[in-house]
CSV table of C-alpha atoms in Angstrom, one decimal:
chain,number,residue,atom,x,y,z
A,1,UNK,CA,11.3,-26.3,-87.5
A,2,UNK,CA,8.1,-28.2,-86.1
A,3,UNK,CA,6.0,-28.2,-89.3
A,4,UNK,CA,3.5,-30.9,-87.5
A,5,UNK,CA,2.7,-29.0,-84.6
A,6,UNK,CA,4.8,-31.4,-82.3
A,7,UNK,CA,6.7,-30.9,-79.2
A,8,UNK,CA,9.7,-28.9,-80.5
A,9,UNK,CA,12.2,-31.2,-79.2
A,10,UNK,CA,15.6,-31.2,-80.6
A,11,UNK,CA,17.0,-34.6,-81.7
A,12,UNK,CA,18.1,-36.8,-79.0
A,13,UNK,CA,20.9,-39.5,-79.3
A,14,UNK,CA,21.4,-42.7,-77.4
A,15,UNK,CA,23.2,-41.2,-74.6
A,16,UNK,CA,21.9,-37.7,-74.0
A,17,UNK,CA,18.2,-37.3,-74.7
A,18,UNK,CA,17.5,-33.7,-75.7
A,19,UNK,CA,15.1,-31.6,-73.1
A,20,UNK,CA,14.0,-28.3,-73.8
A,21,UNK,CA,10.9,-26.2,-74.1
A,22,UNK,CA,8.7,-26.2,-77.1
A,23,UNK,CA,9.5,-24.3,-80.2
A,24,UNK,CA,7.3,-21.4,-81.2
A,25,UNK,CA,4.0,-22.5,-82.5
A,26,UNK,CA,3.2,-22.9,-86.4
A,27,UNK,CA,0.2,-22.9,-88.5
A,28,UNK,CA,-2.0,-26.1,-87.7
A,29,UNK,CA,-0.9,-28.6,-90.4
A,30,UNK,CA,-4.3,-30.4,-90.1
A,31,UNK,CA,-5.9,-27.8,-92.3
A,32,UNK,CA,-3.5,-28.6,-95.0
A,33,UNK,CA,-3.7,-32.0,-96.9
A,34,UNK,CA,0.1,-31.5,-98.1
A,35,UNK,CA,1.0,-31.9,-94.3
A,36,UNK,CA,-0.9,-35.2,-93.7
A,37,UNK,CA,1.1,-38.3,-93.2
A,38,UNK,CA,0.5,-41.2,-95.3
A,39,UNK,CA,-1.3,-44.1,-93.7
A,40,UNK,CA,0.8,-46.0,-91.5
A,41,UNK,CA,3.1,-43.3,-90.9
A,42,UNK,CA,3.4,-41.9,-87.5
A,43,UNK,CA,3.8,-38.4,-86.0
A,44,UNK,CA,7.5,-37.5,-86.4
A,45,UNK,CA,7.7,-36.4,-82.7
A,46,UNK,CA,5.5,-39.0,-81.5
A,47,UNK,CA,6.5,-42.7,-82.8
A,48,UNK,CA,3.9,-45.3,-83.6
A,49,UNK,CA,3.9,-48.3,-81.2
A,50,UNK,CA,6.8,-50.7,-82.1
A,51,UNK,CA,9.0,-47.7,-83.2
A,52,UNK,CA,12.2,-46.7,-81.2
A,53,UNK,CA,11.3,-44.4,-78.4
A,54,UNK,CA,14.5,-42.4,-78.9
A,55,UNK,CA,16.3,-42.1,-82.2
A,56,UNK,CA,19.6,-43.5,-82.1
A,57,UNK,CA,22.8,-41.7,-83.4
A,58,UNK,CA,22.9,-44.6,-86.2
A,59,UNK,CA,19.6,-43.6,-87.5
A,60,UNK,CA,20.7,-39.9,-87.5
A,61,UNK,CA,23.8,-40.5,-89.6
A,62,UNK,CA,21.7,-42.5,-92.0
A,63,UNK,CA,20.9,-39.1,-93.6
A,64,UNK,CA,24.3,-39.5,-95.2
A,65,UNK,CA,22.9,-42.3,-97.0
A,66,UNK,CA,19.7,-40.9,-98.0
A,67,UNK,CA,21.1,-38.5,-100.8
A,68,UNK,CA,23.0,-36.0,-98.6
A,69,UNK,CA,26.7,-36.0,-99.8
A,70,UNK,CA,29.8,-35.5,-97.6
A,71,UNK,CA,30.9,-32.2,-97.2
A,72,UNK,CA,34.4,-30.8,-95.9
A,73,UNK,CA,34.8,-30.8,-92.0
A,74,UNK,CA,34.1,-27.5,-90.5
A,75,UNK,CA,37.0,-25.0,-90.6
A,76,UNK,CA,38.7,-23.6,-87.6
A,77,UNK,CA,37.0,-20.4,-85.9
A,78,UNK,CA,38.8,-17.1,-87.3
A,79,UNK,CA,40.2,-15.0,-84.4
A,80,UNK,CA,37.7,-12.0,-83.8
A,81,UNK,CA,38.7,-8.4,-84.4
A,82,UNK,CA,37.8,-5.4,-82.6
A,83,UNK,CA,38.4,-3.6,-79.4
A,84,UNK,CA,39.6,-0.1,-80.7
A,85,UNK,CA,42.7,0.9,-82.3
A,86,UNK,CA,45.3,-2.0,-83.2
A,87,UNK,CA,48.6,-1.2,-82.2
A,88,UNK,CA,50.5,-4.6,-83.0
A,89,UNK,CA,50.6,-8.2,-82.5
A,90,UNK,CA,53.4,-9.1,-79.9
A,91,UNK,CA,53.6,-13.0,-79.9
A,92,UNK,CA,50.7,-13.0,-82.2
A,93,UNK,CA,48.3,-11.5,-79.7
A,94,UNK,CA,46.6,-8.3,-81.1
A,95,UNK,CA,46.9,-5.1,-78.7
A,96,UNK,CA,44.1,-2.7,-78.9
A,97,UNK,CA,43.8,0.8,-77.5
A,98,UNK,CA,40.3,1.5,-76.5
A,99,UNK,CA,38.6,5.0,-77.1
A,100,UNK,CA,38.3,5.4,-73.4
A,101,UNK,CA,42.3,5.3,-73.2
A,102,UNK,CA,42.4,9.0,-74.7
A,103,UNK,CA,40.1,10.1,-71.9
A,104,UNK,CA,42.2,8.7,-69.3
A,105,UNK,CA,45.3,10.0,-70.9
A,106,UNK,CA,43.9,13.4,-70.9
A,107,UNK,CA,43.2,13.2,-67.4
A,108,UNK,CA,46.7,12.1,-66.3
A,109,UNK,CA,48.1,14.8,-68.4
A,110,UNK,CA,46.1,17.3,-66.7
A,111,UNK,CA,46.7,15.8,-63.0
A,112,UNK,CA,50.4,15.2,-63.7
A,113,UNK,CA,50.7,18.7,-65.4
A,114,UNK,CA,49.3,20.2,-62.1
A,115,UNK,CA,52.1,18.5,-60.2
A,116,UNK,CA,54.8,19.5,-62.3
A,117,UNK,CA,53.6,23.2,-62.3
A,118,UNK,CA,54.5,23.0,-58.4
A,119,UNK,CA,57.7,21.1,-58.9
A,120,UNK,CA,59.2,22.7,-62.1
A,121,UNK,CA,57.2,25.9,-62.8
A,122,UNK,CA,59.9,27.0,-65.2
A,123,UNK,CA,58.4,24.6,-67.6
A,124,UNK,CA,55.3,26.5,-68.4
A,125,UNK,CA,52.8,25.1,-71.0
A,126,UNK,CA,55.5,22.7,-71.8
A,127,UNK,CA,54.7,20.6,-68.8
A,128,UNK,CA,51.5,19.3,-70.5
A,129,UNK,CA,53.7,17.7,-73.2
A,130,UNK,CA,55.9,16.2,-70.2
A,131,UNK,CA,52.6,14.9,-68.8
A,132,UNK,CA,51.5,13.4,-71.9
A,133,UNK,CA,54.7,11.4,-72.2
A,134,UNK,CA,54.3,10.3,-68.7
A,135,UNK,CA,50.8,8.9,-69.6
A,136,UNK,CA,52.1,7.0,-72.6
A,137,UNK,CA,55.0,5.8,-70.5
A,138,UNK,CA,52.8,4.6,-67.6
A,139,UNK,CA,50.4,2.7,-70.0
A,140,UNK,CA,53.4,1.1,-71.8
A,141,UNK,CA,54.1,-0.4,-68.4
A,142,UNK,CA,50.6,-1.7,-68.0
A,143,UNK,CA,51.1,-3.2,-71.4
A,144,UNK,CA,54.3,-5.1,-70.1
A,145,UNK,CA,52.1,-6.2,-67.0
A,146,UNK,CA,49.4,-7.6,-69.3
A,147,UNK,CA,52.3,-9.1,-71.6
A,148,UNK,CA,53.4,-10.9,-68.7
A,149,UNK,CA,49.9,-12.8,-68.0
A,150,UNK,CA,49.9,-13.3,-72.2
A,151,UNK,CA,53.4,-15.0,-72.2
A,152,UNK,CA,52.5,-17.3,-69.2
A,153,UNK,CA,49.0,-18.2,-70.7
A,154,UNK,CA,50.6,-19.0,-74.0
A,155,UNK,CA,53.3,-21.0,-72.2
A,156,UNK,CA,50.4,-23.2,-70.8
A,157,UNK,CA,48.7,-23.6,-74.0
A,158,UNK,CA,45.9,-21.3,-73.2
A,159,UNK,CA,44.7,-19.0,-76.3
A,160,UNK,CA,44.5,-15.3,-75.6
A,161,UNK,CA,42.1,-13.5,-77.9
A,162,UNK,CA,43.5,-9.9,-77.3
A,163,UNK,CA,45.1,-7.4,-74.9
A,164,UNK,CA,43.2,-4.2,-74.5
A,165,UNK,CA,44.4,-0.9,-72.9
A,166,UNK,CA,41.4,0.8,-71.5
A,167,UNK,CA,40.3,3.5,-68.9
A,168,UNK,CA,41.3,1.7,-65.8
A,169,UNK,CA,44.2,-0.2,-67.0
A,170,UNK,CA,44.6,-3.2,-69.2
A,171,UNK,CA,43.1,-6.6,-69.7
A,172,UNK,CA,44.4,-9.8,-71.2
A,173,UNK,CA,41.5,-11.8,-72.6
A,174,UNK,CA,42.4,-15.4,-72.0
A,175,UNK,CA,39.8,-17.7,-73.6
A,176,UNK,CA,40.3,-20.9,-71.3
A,177,UNK,CA,41.0,-21.5,-67.7
A,178,UNK,CA,44.2,-23.1,-66.4
A,179,UNK,CA,43.9,-26.8,-65.9
A,180,UNK,CA,45.4,-26.7,-62.4
A,181,UNK,CA,45.5,-24.3,-59.3
A,182,UNK,CA,49.2,-24.2,-59.6
A,183,UNK,CA,49.2,-22.7,-63.2
A,184,UNK,CA,46.3,-20.4,-62.2
A,185,UNK,CA,48.4,-19.0,-59.4
A,186,UNK,CA,51.5,-18.5,-61.6
A,187,UNK,CA,49.2,-17.0,-64.4
A,188,UNK,CA,47.9,-14.3,-61.9
A,189,UNK,CA,51.2,-13.7,-60.1
A,190,UNK,CA,53.4,-12.7,-63.2
A,191,UNK,CA,51.6,-9.6,-63.8
A,192,UNK,CA,52.1,-7.9,-60.2
A,193,UNK,CA,55.5,-9.6,-60.2
A,194,UNK,CA,56.7,-7.7,-63.6
A,195,UNK,CA,55.2,-4.3,-62.2
A,196,UNK,CA,57.3,-4.6,-59.0
A,197,UNK,CA,60.4,-5.6,-61.3
A,198,UNK,CA,59.5,-2.4,-63.4
A,199,UNK,CA,59.4,-0.2,-60.2
A,200,UNK,CA,62.7,-1.6,-59.1
A,201,UNK,CA,64.3,-0.8,-62.7
A,202,UNK,CA,62.8,2.9,-62.3
A,203,UNK,CA,64.4,3.2,-59.0
A,204,UNK,CA,67.6,2.1,-60.0
A,205,UNK,CA,67.5,4.5,-63.0
A,206,UNK,CA,66.6,7.2,-60.8
A,207,UNK,CA,69.5,7.0,-58.6
A,208,UNK,CA,72.1,8.9,-61.0
A,209,UNK,CA,69.5,11.4,-62.0
A,210,UNK,CA,69.7,14.8,-60.4
A,211,UNK,CA,66.4,15.7,-58.4
A,212,UNK,CA,64.0,18.3,-59.5
A,213,UNK,CA,64.8,17.8,-63.3
A,214,UNK,CA,62.3,16.4,-65.8
A,215,UNK,CA,63.9,12.9,-66.0
A,216,UNK,CA,64.0,12.8,-62.4
A,217,UNK,CA,60.4,13.5,-62.0
A,218,UNK,CA,59.6,11.2,-64.8
A,219,UNK,CA,61.2,8.2,-63.4
A,220,UNK,CA,60.1,8.9,-59.7
A,221,UNK,CA,56.4,9.0,-61.2
A,222,UNK,CA,57.0,5.7,-63.0
A,223,UNK,CA,58.2,4.1,-59.9
A,224,UNK,CA,55.5,5.1,-57.7
A,225,UNK,CA,52.8,4.3,-60.1
A,226,UNK,CA,54.3,0.7,-61.0
A,227,UNK,CA,54.5,0.2,-57.2
A,228,UNK,CA,50.7,1.1,-56.8
A,229,UNK,CA,49.7,-1.2,-59.7
A,230,UNK,CA,51.6,-4.1,-58.2
A,231,UNK,CA,50.2,-3.6,-54.7
A,232,UNK,CA,46.7,-2.9,-55.8
A,233,UNK,CA,46.5,-5.9,-58.0
A,234,UNK,CA,47.8,-8.1,-55.3
A,235,UNK,CA,44.9,-7.3,-53.1
A,236,UNK,CA,43.2,-10.7,-52.5
A,237,UNK,CA,39.8,-10.3,-54.1
A,238,UNK,CA,38.4,-11.0,-57.6
A,239,UNK,CA,38.6,-9.7,-60.3
A,240,UNK,CA,42.3,-8.5,-59.2
A,241,UNK,CA,45.3,-10.7,-59.8
A,242,UNK,CA,45.4,-11.2,-55.9
A,243,UNK,CA,41.9,-12.5,-56.2
A,244,UNK,CA,42.8,-15.0,-58.8
A,245,UNK,CA,46.0,-16.3,-56.6
A,246,UNK,CA,43.3,-16.6,-53.7
A,247,UNK,CA,41.1,-18.6,-56.0
A,248,UNK,CA,44.0,-21.0,-56.8
A,249,UNK,CA,45.0,-21.4,-53.1
A,250,UNK,CA,41.1,-22.3,-52.3
A,251,UNK,CA,41.0,-24.4,-55.4
A,252,UNK,CA,44.2,-26.3,-54.4
A,253,UNK,CA,42.7,-26.9,-50.9
A,254,UNK,CA,39.4,-27.9,-51.8
A,255,UNK,CA,39.9,-29.5,-55.1
A,256,UNK,CA,36.7,-27.4,-56.5
A,257,UNK,CA,37.6,-24.3,-58.6
A,258,UNK,CA,34.0,-23.1,-58.1
A,259,UNK,CA,34.6,-23.0,-54.4
A,260,UNK,CA,37.9,-20.9,-55.0
A,261,UNK,CA,35.9,-18.5,-57.1
A,262,UNK,CA,32.9,-18.0,-54.6
A,263,UNK,CA,35.6,-17.3,-52.0
A,264,UNK,CA,37.7,-14.8,-53.9
A,265,UNK,CA,34.6,-13.1,-55.2
A,266,UNK,CA,33.0,-12.5,-51.9
A,267,UNK,CA,36.5,-11.3,-50.7
A,268,UNK,CA,36.5,-8.9,-53.5
A,269,UNK,CA,33.1,-7.7,-52.7
A,270,UNK,CA,34.3,-7.0,-49.0
A,271,UNK,CA,37.3,-5.3,-50.4
A,272,UNK,CA,35.1,-3.1,-52.7
A,273,UNK,CA,33.2,-1.9,-49.3
A,274,UNK,CA,36.4,-1.1,-47.7
A,275,UNK,CA,37.8,0.7,-50.5
A,276,UNK,CA,34.8,2.8,-50.4
A,277,UNK,CA,34.8,3.7,-47.0
A,278,UNK,CA,38.4,3.4,-46.0
A,279,UNK,CA,40.2,5.2,-48.8
A,280,UNK,CA,38.5,8.8,-48.2
A,281,UNK,CA,39.2,8.3,-44.5
A,282,UNK,CA,42.9,7.2,-44.9
A,283,UNK,CA,43.6,10.3,-47.1
A,284,UNK,CA,41.9,12.5,-44.8
A,285,UNK,CA,44.0,11.4,-42.0
A,286,UNK,CA,47.2,11.7,-43.9
A,287,UNK,CA,48.1,8.1,-43.7
A,288,UNK,CA,48.4,8.1,-47.7
A,289,UNK,CA,50.7,11.1,-47.7
A,290,UNK,CA,48.0,13.7,-48.1
A,291,UNK,CA,47.4,17.0,-46.3
A,292,UNK,CA,45.3,16.3,-43.3
A,293,UNK,CA,43.5,20.0,-43.8
A,294,UNK,CA,41.7,19.1,-46.9
A,295,UNK,CA,39.2,21.2,-48.7
A,296,UNK,CA,35.6,20.0,-49.5
A,297,UNK,CA,36.7,19.8,-53.3
A,298,UNK,CA,39.5,17.5,-52.2
A,299,UNK,CA,36.9,15.6,-50.0
A,300,UNK,CA,34.5,15.0,-53.0
A,301,UNK,CA,37.3,14.0,-55.1
A,302,UNK,CA,38.4,11.3,-52.7
A,303,UNK,CA,34.9,10.0,-52.5
A,304,UNK,CA,34.4,9.9,-56.2
A,305,UNK,CA,37.6,8.0,-56.8
A,306,UNK,CA,36.8,5.6,-53.9
A,307,UNK,CA,33.3,4.9,-55.2
A,308,UNK,CA,34.6,4.4,-58.9
A,309,UNK,CA,37.2,1.9,-57.5
A,310,UNK,CA,34.7,0.1,-55.3
A,311,UNK,CA,32.1,-0.3,-58.3
A,312,UNK,CA,34.8,-1.7,-60.4
A,313,UNK,CA,35.8,-4.2,-57.9
A,314,UNK,CA,32.1,-5.1,-56.8
A,315,UNK,CA,31.1,-5.4,-60.5
A,316,UNK,CA,34.1,-7.4,-61.5
A,317,UNK,CA,33.6,-9.9,-58.5
A,318,UNK,CA,30.0,-10.3,-59.2
A,319,UNK,CA,30.9,-10.9,-63.0
A,320,UNK,CA,33.5,-13.7,-61.9
A,321,UNK,CA,30.6,-15.4,-60.1
A,322,UNK,CA,28.3,-15.4,-63.1
A,323,UNK,CA,31.0,-16.5,-65.3
A,324,UNK,CA,32.2,-19.3,-63.0
A,325,UNK,CA,28.5,-20.6,-62.9
A,326,UNK,CA,28.3,-20.2,-66.6
A,327,UNK,CA,31.5,-22.5,-67.1
A,328,UNK,CA,30.2,-25.0,-64.8
A,329,UNK,CA,27.1,-25.5,-66.9
A,330,UNK,CA,28.4,-25.0,-70.3
A,331,UNK,CA,29.5,-28.7,-70.6
A,332,UNK,CA,25.7,-29.4,-70.8
A,333,UNK,CA,25.3,-27.9,-74.3
A,334,UNK,CA,26.3,-30.6,-76.8
A,335,UNK,CA,25.9,-29.7,-80.7
A,336,UNK,CA,25.1,-33.6,-81.1
A,337,UNK,CA,22.2,-33.7,-78.6
A,338,UNK,CA,20.6,-30.3,-79.9
A,339,UNK,CA,20.7,-31.2,-83.5
A,340,UNK,CA,17.6,-31.6,-85.5
A,341,UNK,CA,16.9,-34.3,-88.0
A,342,UNK,CA,17.1,-33.1,-91.5
A,343,UNK,CA,16.0,-34.3,-95.1
A,344,UNK,CA,17.5,-33.3,-98.5
A,345,UNK,CA,15.5,-31.4,-101.0
A,346,UNK,CA,16.3,-30.1,-104.4
A,347,UNK,CA,16.2,-26.3,-104.9
A,348,UNK,CA,13.1,-26.4,-107.1
A,349,UNK,CA,11.1,-28.6,-104.6
A,350,UNK,CA,7.9,-27.0,-103.7
A,351,UNK,CA,7.7,-26.0,-100.0
A,352,UNK,CA,4.5,-28.3,-99.5
A,353,UNK,CA,6.5,-31.2,-100.9
A,354,UNK,CA,9.6,-30.6,-98.8
A,355,UNK,CA,7.3,-30.3,-95.5
A,356,UNK,CA,5.5,-33.7,-96.6
A,357,UNK,CA,8.9,-35.3,-96.8
A,358,UNK,CA,9.9,-33.8,-93.5
A,359,UNK,CA,6.8,-35.0,-91.8
A,360,UNK,CA,7.1,-38.6,-93.3
A,361,UNK,CA,10.7,-38.9,-92.0
A,362,UNK,CA,10.3,-37.4,-88.6
A,363,UNK,CA,12.6,-34.6,-89.4
A,364,UNK,CA,12.4,-30.9,-88.5
A,365,UNK,CA,14.7,-29.4,-90.8
A,366,UNK,CA,15.1,-29.0,-94.9
A,367,UNK,CA,18.7,-29.0,-96.5
A,368,UNK,CA,18.8,-28.0,-100.2
A,369,UNK,CA,21.1,-29.8,-102.0
A,370,UNK,CA,22.4,-30.1,-105.7
A,371,UNK,CA,21.9,-32.9,-108.1
A,372,UNK,CA,24.9,-34.8,-106.4
A,373,UNK,CA,23.6,-34.3,-103.0
A,374,UNK,CA,26.1,-31.8,-102.0
A,375,UNK,CA,24.5,-29.3,-99.4
A,376,UNK,CA,23.8,-25.8,-100.8
A,377,UNK,CA,21.8,-23.9,-98.1
A,378,UNK,CA,19.5,-24.4,-95.2
A,379,UNK,CA,15.7,-23.5,-95.5
A,380,UNK,CA,14.9,-20.9,-92.6
A,381,UNK,CA,12.2,-22.0,-90.1
A,382,UNK,CA,11.1,-18.1,-89.6
A,383,UNK,CA,10.7,-18.0,-93.5
A,384,UNK,CA,8.4,-21.2,-93.5
A,385,UNK,CA,6.0,-19.8,-90.7
A,386,UNK,CA,5.8,-16.7,-92.9
A,387,UNK,CA,4.3,-18.5,-96.0
A,388,UNK,CA,0.6,-19.1,-96.0
A,389,UNK,CA,-0.4,-22.5,-96.4
A,390,UNK,CA,-2.3,-22.1,-99.6
A,391,UNK,CA,0.7,-20.6,-101.2
A,392,UNK,CA,3.3,-23.3,-100.2
A,393,UNK,CA,2.7,-25.7,-103.2
A,394,UNK,CA,4.1,-22.8,-105.7
A,395,UNK,CA,6.7,-21.5,-103.2
A,396,UNK,CA,10.3,-23.3,-104.1
A,397,UNK,CA,12.3,-24.0,-101.0
A,398,UNK,CA,15.2,-22.2,-102.6
A,399,UNK,CA,13.4,-18.8,-102.0
A,400,UNK,CA,13.3,-19.5,-98.3
A,401,UNK,CA,17.0,-20.8,-97.9
A,402,UNK,CA,20.1,-19.3,-96.6
A,403,UNK,CA,23.1,-20.0,-98.3
A,404,UNK,CA,25.7,-22.0,-96.3
A,405,UNK,CA,29.1,-20.2,-95.5
A,406,UNK,CA,32.1,-21.9,-93.9
A,407,UNK,CA,31.1,-20.6,-90.6
A,408,UNK,CA,27.6,-22.2,-90.6
A,409,UNK,CA,29.2,-25.6,-91.0
A,410,UNK,CA,29.5,-26.9,-87.2
A,411,UNK,CA,31.1,-30.0,-86.1
A,412,UNK,CA,29.0,-32.5,-84.0
A,413,UNK,CA,31.6,-33.0,-81.7
A,414,UNK,CA,31.6,-29.3,-80.2
A,415,UNK,CA,30.2,-28.6,-76.7
A,416,UNK,CA,30.2,-26.0,-74.1
A,417,UNK,CA,32.0,-22.7,-74.7
A,418,UNK,CA,33.6,-24.1,-77.9
A,419,UNK,CA,30.3,-24.3,-79.5
A,420,UNK,CA,29.1,-21.0,-78.1
A,421,UNK,CA,32.3,-19.3,-79.5
A,422,UNK,CA,31.6,-21.1,-82.8
A,423,UNK,CA,28.2,-19.9,-83.3
A,424,UNK,CA,29.2,-16.2,-82.0
A,425,UNK,CA,31.8,-16.3,-84.8
A,426,UNK,CA,29.2,-16.7,-87.4
A,427,UNK,CA,25.6,-15.4,-86.3
A,428,UNK,CA,23.0,-17.5,-87.8
A,429,UNK,CA,19.7,-18.9,-87.2
A,430,UNK,CA,20.5,-22.4,-88.4
A,431,UNK,CA,23.8,-24.4,-88.9
A,432,UNK,CA,24.7,-27.5,-90.8
A,433,UNK,CA,26.0,-30.1,-88.3
A,434,UNK,CA,28.6,-32.5,-89.7
A,435,UNK,CA,30.7,-35.4,-88.5
A,436,UNK,CA,34.6,-35.2,-88.6
A,437,UNK,CA,34.3,-37.5,-91.5
A,438,UNK,CA,32.4,-34.9,-93.4
A,439,UNK,CA,28.9,-36.7,-93.2
A,440,UNK,CA,25.9,-34.5,-92.5
A,441,UNK,CA,24.5,-35.1,-89.1
A,442,UNK,CA,21.6,-32.5,-89.1
A,443,UNK,CA,20.8,-29.0,-88.5
A,444,UNK,CA,21.4,-26.8,-85.4
A,445,UNK,CA,18.8,-24.0,-84.6
A,446,UNK,CA,20.3,-21.2,-82.6
A,447,UNK,CA,16.8,-21.0,-80.9
A,448,UNK,CA,17.3,-24.6,-79.5
A,449,UNK,CA,20.8,-23.7,-78.2
A,450,UNK,CA,19.5,-20.6,-76.4
A,451,UNK,CA,16.6,-22.5,-74.8
A,452,UNK,CA,19.0,-25.2,-73.6
A,453,UNK,CA,21.5,-22.6,-72.3
A,454,UNK,CA,18.9,-20.9,-70.3
A,455,UNK,CA,17.6,-24.1,-68.8
A,456,UNK,CA,21.1,-25.1,-68.0
A,457,UNK,CA,21.8,-21.9,-66.1
A,458,UNK,CA,18.5,-22.2,-64.2
A,459,UNK,CA,19.7,-25.4,-62.5
A,460,UNK,CA,21.5,-25.1,-59.3
A,461,UNK,CA,25.3,-25.3,-59.1
């Protein structure tokens, strides 16, 4: 909080001076005698001549020797739940079925049921039960595809947040990128490889089965569907597995993962346009096995399917570009350089007195501590702004403070994606920043992180 009307900059350290836009304006402290600095004391954001221009890490750590006791190091971030219905945790990774899956299951049941009516008309209404079984079995094979990605990621020590089965297949949410292009290639290739293996297994299982029977139709359908999944995912454009394989190859050649992402993403966009135009034309010409004499409804259906697939590929390619750019700039975000200096106050300290101490110490945050100096809560900047100046001598800081939770203790060593993940796990306006030793380093404002993130993303790659 900038109680002195200063420039709103977060606390710099000796190696990385903090730079971000000013904080929101607060009431003018010149009209409140409680805010006036003592003679000889400089403005907290504008040191007097002879003062050090940039506060050093040593000065910042002196908070621990000014009455704030050590606290426990920040705990590890808990795994985030959510994503639909939890079906299990193979290899410790939660598998969720999204609500949209039920829509696609109904669609597959209806379409496959129509096919069964032509092949096995004697089934009657029972064909929809068989079709539902096919839908479940098909998505079970999609789960095997995603488990292949997951096992490879875990083998490479990459954390996997979850697997989600949704409308257009499945997705394994791997939280970190592979460290080498070779691992990236393997990570992408194992999914289509398992789909090809499944197609082969269903083909072998189909051989002794009598044609024109329910088992024969199911096995043939699963063989063809897994073959389609494998071929489609091997197309060389992001966000498909083939696009990640192409990215790995370009990364290996150029030595730059960003170059690989850009190349694979633009190939993905070209692929989206090709699907939009080419899929209906191929289907009408009979190249894909369809009837050349198609009706108007079939033409509309083909065009709609092509448009949906093209939109998915185009959007995924664009998201891949944005995520790559984000990852490139994330290391610029460091908790240590964004942290504000803080001063300790007792819970019954009047707000005006707390602000006076902060002004005198050149601090921009207040930490409420007990009699032993252990941190209890953080005084919220927004709450301070909402208190009129004439009432501040009678308002204790405890009324404006938010109790500290385990998730609000942040390590000063966090940076980049790890820092953002930690803040997302426990949404708050302020966080207590601590050293690995447990010493208090200061207070991190979510608004400062957001401003720094926007500024980092605005810089060219």
